[in-house]
C-alpha positions as a printed Julia matrix, in Angstrom:
215×3 Matrix{Float64}:
   0.21   -0.31   0.02
   1.07    3.71  -0.82
   1.28    6.71   1.3
  -0.97    8.09  -0.43
  -3.69    5.41  -0.45
  -2.19    5.18   3.39
  -3.21    8.09   4.19
  -6.92    8.38   2.46
  -7.55    5.15   3.95
  -6.73    6.54   7.43
  -8.79    9.9    6.52
 -11.89    7.63   5.84
 -11.57    6.24   8.58
 -11.12    8.8   11.31
 -14.35   10.62   8.88
 -16.45    7.72  10.08
 -15.51    6.6   13.75
 -17.42    3.43  14.85
 -17.36    4.44  18.49
 -16.1     7.52  20.43
 -13.89    7.11  23.6
 -15.06    8.28  26.52
 -12.29   10.98  26.42
 -13.87   12.59  23.23
 -17.2    13.19  23.3
 -19.46   11.44  21.79
 -20.46   10.84  18.06
 -22.11   13.28  15.49
 -23.95   12.15  13.1
 -24.58   15.24  10.01
 -26.32   14.41   7.15
 -29.42   12.68   8.82
 -32.64   13.36   7.15
 -36.09   11.7    7.54
 -39.72   12.1    5.81
 -42.6    12.17   8.9
 -46.3    13.05   9.48
 -49.39   12.76   7.81
 -48.99   10.95   4.24
 -45.1    11.71   4.95
 -45.51   15.64   4.16
 -42.31   17.1    6.26
 -38.75   15.87   5.58
 -36.26   17.09   8.16
 -32.56   17.45   7.47
 -30.51   18.3    9.98
 -27.52   16.68  12.67
 -27.98   14.47  14.97
 -25.9    13.55  18.58
 -25.25    9.92  20.26
 -25.37   10.87  24.24
 -25.8     7.61  25.61
 -23.04    6.46  22.72
 -25.43    3.41  22.12
 -24.31    3.98  17.63
 -28.2     4.36  17.0
 -30.42    7.24  17.72
 -32.33    7.09  21.32
 -34.26    8.25  23.71
 -32.17   11.48  24.86
 -30.41   11.83  22.2
 -29.79   15.26  20.81
 -31.77   16.52  17.26
 -30.97   19.49  15.88
 -32.94   20.18  12.56
 -31.75   22.57   9.9
 -34.04   22.97   7.17
 -37.97   21.78   7.24
 -39.45   20.86   4.4
 -43.33   20.77   3.88
 -45.31   18.9    1.02
 -41.33   18.99  -0.8
 -41.4    23.06  -0.19
 -38.97   25.09   2.36
 -41.06   25.94   5.34
 -38.69   28.51   6.08
 -38.69   27.22   9.57
 -36.07   28.67  12.26
 -33.66   25.81  13.05
 -35.25   23.36  15.95
 -33.41   21.39  18.75
 -34.74   18.79  20.87
 -34.47   15.68  23.18
 -35.89   12.05  21.49
 -38.61   10.39  23.19
 -38.72    6.78  23.13
 -41.22    6.28  20.64
 -39.64    9.41  18.53
 -36.2     7.3   18.5
 -37.48    4.57  17.21
 -38.88    6.28  13.94
 -35.83    8.34  13.79
 -34.05    4.35  14.36
 -35.78    2.81  11.57
 -34.65    5.52   9.26
 -31.29    5.75  10.78
 -30.61    2.13   9.27
 -31.48    2.33   6.2
 -29.29    5.54   5.83
 -26.17    5.04   7.84
 -23.63    4.35   5.61
 -24.3     8.09   4.53
 -23.97   10.13   7.38
 -20.46   11.74   7.83
 -19.92   11.36  11.61
 -17.16   12.65  13.67
 -16.19   12.68  17.56
 -17.44   15.88  19.34
 -17.24   17.03  22.74
 -19.92   16.79  24.81
 -23.02   19.56  24.45
 -24.91   20.88  28.0
 -28.34   20.24  27.26
 -30.53   22.63  29.47
 -33.78   22.14  31.71
 -35.84   23.98  28.38
 -34.39   21.7   26.12
 -37.8    20.11  24.98
 -38.44   16.11  24.54
 -40.72   15.05  21.98
 -41.48   11.23  22.84
 -43.48   10.46  19.57
 -43.72   10.94  16.31
 -47.1    12.8   16.53
 -45.46   15.16  19.69
 -43.27   16.23  17.0
 -45.64   16.81  13.6
 -48.17   18.84  16.25
 -44.52   21.05  16.77
 -44.0    20.53  13.08
 -47.75   22.14  12.49
 -47.23   25.08  14.24
 -44.27   26.02  12.69
 -45.21   25.79   9.09
 -48.6    27.4    9.52
 -50.75   24.17   9.48
 -52.33   23.97  12.98
 -51.38   21.24  14.98
 -53.11   17.66  13.66
 -55.57   16.02  15.74
 -54.98   12.5   16.9
 -57.69    9.94  17.38
 -57.76    7.46  19.94
 -55.82    4.36  18.42
 -53.42    7.16  16.88
 -52.37    7.55  20.73
 -52.89    4.13  21.57
 -49.75    3.04  18.81
 -47.45    6.49  19.51
 -47.28    4.39  23.41
 -47.36    1.31  22.08
 -44.28    2.18  19.9
 -42.52    3.58  23.25
 -43.17    0.7   25.27
 -41.98   -2.11  22.71
 -38.83    0.16  21.97
 -38.04    0.36  25.81
 -38.81   -3.95  25.85
 -36.73   -4.36  22.99
 -33.85   -2.21  24.23
 -33.61   -4.69  27.51
 -31.31   -7.62  25.58
 -34.17  -10.78  26.28
 -35.05  -12.4   22.99
 -38.44  -11.64  22.86
 -40.95  -13.08  20.14
 -43.27  -11.09  18.12
 -45.68  -12.99  19.84
 -45.19  -12.77  23.27
 -44.06   -8.93  22.67
 -47.89   -8.36  21.44
 -49.26   -9.99  24.5
 -46.93   -7.22  26.13
 -48.75   -4.46  25.21
 -51.86   -5.87  25.06
 -51.17   -6.63  28.71
 -49.48   -3.37  29.43
 -51.99   -1.03  27.73
 -55.46   -2.8   29.77
 -58.92   -1.06  28.66
 -57.98    2.36  27.18
 -60.9     4.49  27.2
 -62.46    4.77  23.22
 -61.33    1.51  22.25
 -62.24   -1.99  21.88
 -60.02   -4.67  22.8
 -59.96   -6.01  19.1
 -58.34   -2.17  18.23
 -56.11   -3.11  20.86
 -54.73   -6.34  19.69
 -55.14   -5.21  16.43
 -52.58   -2.2   17.14
 -50.31   -4.89  19.28
 -50.19   -7.02  16.43
 -48.94   -4.26  14.27
 -46.25   -2.28  16.58
 -44.74   -5.83  17.64
 -44.67   -6.58  13.73
 -42.64   -3.7   13.5
 -40.31   -4.64  16.35
 -39.64   -8.14  15.46
 -36.46   -8.18  14.17
 -35.57   -5.87  17.01
 -37.1    -7.99  19.68
 -35.73  -11.83  18.1
 -32.35  -10.6   18.15
 -29.4   -13.76  19.77
 -27.2   -11.07  21.09
 -28.46   -8.53  23.65
 -27.44   -5.47  22.17
 -29.23   -4.27  18.74
 -27.17   -2.58  15.85
 -28.27   -0.04  13.11
 -26.35   -1.5    9.85
 -24.13   -3.62   9.4
């Protein structure tokens, strides 16, 4: 290997760290983008910080959205900073898994997060903020949508405990935790649990205790 090739190879490694030593801080991912909201009307572009060093988006990680597009057009909204809650982290995590290799990464000193930093626990909570920022008004959510958001957060918590949980067992756990939510029949509760459990089937039926994104 020539010196120039070796230099390029080393530079590539430094530009895309797999882990960040504690003394170096945390990984920052630049170039993240995600489509979200009803009909995927919002496209968000920005940066993520891996505050808990889990090597993927998870609850408590920091997000800065630099650009918000609505229905393909720039909204002109200001940059937004927030922390990921469990349900929203799950949505960001699925997107991260598909684009991780295209992101630019760097080790960066830890950013101090103030108590006034908002945390959006679910995609629906973020959508309400986006609607307000882009002049669309806060979208209404149904009891079924609220339950789906809750179950997504529960499933994310359960699947990160490092245990092998078959899809059917996860579904039962979600139904049991939901109990008898007001305005929803048992068949609807079971249907939502079945839907959410299917989305988390891979994450919960892994053999190893740690779920990693990408290859």
